[in-house]
Amino acid sequence: MSSDDTTRDRLIQAGIRLFGEHGYKPTTTRMLADEAQANIGSIAYYFDNKHGLYLAAARYIAGALRERLGIGAPGSVPDDREAARATLEDIVRRMVRTFATDLECRHWLLMVMREQLHPSEAFDILQNQAFGVVQATLSSLIGRLTGRDADDPVTTLETHTLVGQIVFFLIAREPLLRRLSLETFDAETLATVEDVVVSHLRLYDIPDRQSSMLE
């Protein structure tokens, strides 16, 4: 890795931390440069200005999240329901491990939450390059299992509910660890968390019953 790449990456990581902790406006270029141990002029060199760095931080989070979940651009869904079920389970297990244990993911949380509360151009990046891609992939798989269209409102709600229960292991990580008398998720507990969330996927295996429940 070149020194240029290292400086640019340090600035992005500093941006994620400081924008998340303080918000966009209170975070100054001097604070960013000091946090990254970089020359203040390097922000203009790599990103033009603070806003450019903010958007670069959002792009980094979006790309890193998709990489961790193993999700590229939405593609074809397996025709076989068992294959679709296995693909969905694999993604769900990756999501659980990422949100429950990934330290860097926790560093993204504050910046992402700020964008959820007050969406800006950075939220469009997160939505179009990460959240929307993940949601579309999950909706396509759930739709294959239930027989509904991927863009059916019910499928959208099912997808949002599934994502919500997994993300909660990141947002409410500390309360859960305290209830379990743990300092961190050990391998056994993490496997149990995965199994519990995956067990909820059985609802999609019985579309006839699901349809009757929603009529």
XYZ file of C-alpha atoms in Angstrom:
215
model
C 0.000 0.000 0.000
C 1.404 3.389 -0.991
C 1.704 6.305 1.430
C -1.003 8.085 -0.584
C -3.400 5.182 -0.036
C -2.521 5.089 3.656
C -3.143 8.815 4.132
C -6.413 8.691 2.221
C -7.610 5.696 4.237
C -6.627 7.332 7.535
C -8.637 10.411 6.610
C -11.686 8.306 5.775
C -11.435 6.388 9.053
C -10.986 9.667 10.941
C -14.042 11.046 9.159
C -16.181 8.054 10.099
C -15.200 8.441 13.762
C -15.484 12.217 14.047
C -18.538 12.747 11.839
C -20.251 10.026 13.820
C -19.263 11.411 17.203
C -19.730 15.148 16.559
C -21.859 15.436 13.421
C -20.925 17.043 10.114
C -21.005 20.758 10.961
C -19.050 20.693 14.268
C -16.291 18.552 12.751
C -13.577 20.799 11.348
C -10.892 20.030 8.796
C -8.295 20.622 11.506
C -9.941 17.993 13.718
C -9.987 15.541 10.812
C -6.362 16.135 9.900
C -5.216 15.822 13.510
C -7.187 12.616 14.021
C -5.697 11.132 10.863
C -2.211 12.454 11.664
C -2.193 14.045 8.221
C -1.462 17.461 6.749
C -4.611 19.580 6.631
C -3.974 20.192 2.924
C -4.344 16.466 2.254
C -8.121 16.784 2.647
C -8.302 19.110 -0.337
C -5.793 16.954 -2.232
C -7.764 13.719 -1.894
C -11.365 14.890 -1.476
C -11.518 18.584 -2.543
C -13.081 19.596 0.781
C -14.738 18.351 3.969
C -17.943 17.511 2.113
C -16.009 15.327 -0.308
C -14.441 13.473 2.606
C -17.878 12.994 4.166
C -19.210 11.427 0.976
C -16.087 9.267 0.649
C -16.697 7.991 4.173
C -20.251 7.020 3.190
C -18.964 5.228 0.071
C -16.429 3.354 2.175
C -19.107 2.147 4.602
C -21.379 1.083 1.750
C -18.670 -0.894 -0.008
C -17.306 -2.494 3.143
C -20.775 -3.572 4.270
C -21.569 -5.246 0.964
C -18.176 -6.946 0.997
C -18.758 -8.351 4.476
C -22.186 -9.656 3.520
C -20.953 -11.110 0.256
C -23.544 -9.190 -1.759
C -22.738 -7.675 -5.134
C -25.226 -6.127 -7.508
C -28.670 -7.778 -7.285
C -28.647 -10.731 -9.653
C -30.726 -13.730 -10.533
C -32.406 -15.672 -7.759
C -32.212 -19.481 -7.701
C -35.312 -21.062 -9.236
C -35.159 -23.899 -6.742
C -36.789 -22.947 -3.446
C -34.301 -24.991 -1.421
C -31.391 -23.208 -3.082
C -33.059 -19.841 -2.466
C -33.639 -20.807 1.174
C -29.980 -21.824 1.567
C -28.786 -18.548 -0.012
C -31.044 -16.517 2.274
C -29.817 -18.413 5.337
C -26.185 -17.836 4.373
C -26.733 -14.087 4.011
C -28.639 -13.911 7.303
C -25.831 -15.704 9.140
C -23.283 -13.300 7.630
C -25.427 -10.362 8.724
C -25.701 -11.669 12.275
C -21.941 -12.198 12.563
C -21.189 -8.790 11.066
C -23.591 -6.775 13.210
C -22.967 -8.712 16.420
C -19.174 -8.964 16.378
C -17.524 -6.705 13.788
C -15.697 -3.905 15.619
C -15.380 -1.696 12.558
C -19.103 -2.025 11.949
C -19.690 -0.553 15.398
C -17.518 2.411 14.401
C -19.855 3.063 11.466
C -22.962 3.082 13.624
C -23.038 6.697 14.804
C -22.512 8.171 11.347
C -25.132 5.846 9.847
C -27.629 6.663 12.597
C -27.136 10.391 12.047
C -27.911 9.882 8.374
C -30.993 7.842 9.250
C -32.279 10.715 11.398
C -31.277 13.536 9.050
C -30.770 12.135 5.533
C -28.354 14.000 3.296
C -26.521 13.253 0.065
C -24.500 10.722 2.054
C -27.664 8.784 2.874
C -28.399 8.485 -0.843
C -24.989 6.839 -1.218
C -25.634 4.452 1.675
C -29.097 3.601 0.374
C -28.178 3.191 -3.296
C -24.871 1.410 -2.793
C -25.579 -0.697 0.297
C -28.936 -0.675 2.074
C -31.006 -0.796 -1.093
C -28.837 -3.522 -2.631
C -29.093 -5.676 0.495
C -32.834 -5.094 0.736
C -33.382 -5.923 -2.940
C -31.380 -9.140 -2.616
C -33.269 -10.250 0.472
C -36.635 -9.294 -1.043
C -35.922 -11.332 -4.156
C -35.086 -14.392 -2.058
C -38.065 -13.952 0.259
C -40.308 -13.434 -2.745
C -39.062 -16.681 -4.265
C -39.953 -18.536 -1.075
C -43.377 -16.950 -0.553
C -44.453 -16.702 -4.155
C -44.883 -12.940 -3.952
C -43.200 -10.359 -6.147
C -39.996 -8.912 -4.752
C -41.546 -5.424 -4.827
C -44.828 -6.491 -3.228
C -45.465 -4.254 -0.177
C -45.771 -7.330 2.043
C -42.398 -8.604 0.838
C -40.891 -5.182 1.525
C -42.272 -5.223 5.062
C -41.031 -8.767 5.627
C -37.572 -7.744 4.438
C -37.518 -4.657 6.639
C -38.596 -6.724 9.644
C -35.907 -9.335 9.030
C -33.187 -6.708 8.681
C -34.455 -4.885 11.760
C -34.204 -7.868 14.065
C -30.623 -8.519 12.922
C -29.470 -4.896 13.140
C -30.796 -4.836 16.708
C -27.879 -7.061 17.709
C -25.667 -4.088 16.818
C -27.806 -1.250 18.137
C -28.765 -3.011 21.376
C -25.618 -5.083 21.758
C -24.711 -3.915 25.255
C -28.126 -4.508 26.887
C -28.162 -8.049 25.497
C -24.630 -8.814 26.657
C -25.511 -7.621 30.148
C -28.643 -9.768 30.249
C -26.529 -12.755 29.213
C -23.793 -11.820 31.739
C -21.221 -11.647 28.953
C -18.589 -9.108 27.987
C -18.605 -10.161 24.346
C -20.293 -12.758 22.157
C -18.443 -16.052 22.477
C -18.586 -18.644 19.688
C -21.348 -20.663 21.336
C -23.576 -17.651 21.974
C -23.019 -16.319 18.478
C -23.995 -19.688 16.995
C -27.154 -19.637 19.100
C -27.993 -16.108 17.931
C -27.587 -17.216 14.319
C -29.786 -20.267 14.864
C -32.519 -18.238 16.548
C -32.682 -15.697 13.715
C -32.504 -18.406 11.041
C -35.348 -20.270 12.750
C -37.599 -17.300 11.956
C -37.078 -17.939 8.244
C -39.379 -20.949 8.481
C -42.313 -18.556 8.039
C -41.298 -18.173 4.408
C -41.361 -21.931 3.886
C -45.145 -22.079 4.257
C -46.589 -19.438 1.916
C -50.133 -20.821 2.066
C -50.311 -20.353 5.815
C -48.623 -16.960 5.553
C -51.150 -15.781 2.983
C -54.043 -16.763 5.219
C -52.468 -14.927 8.165
C -52.279 -11.701 6.163
C -55.763 -11.802 4.613
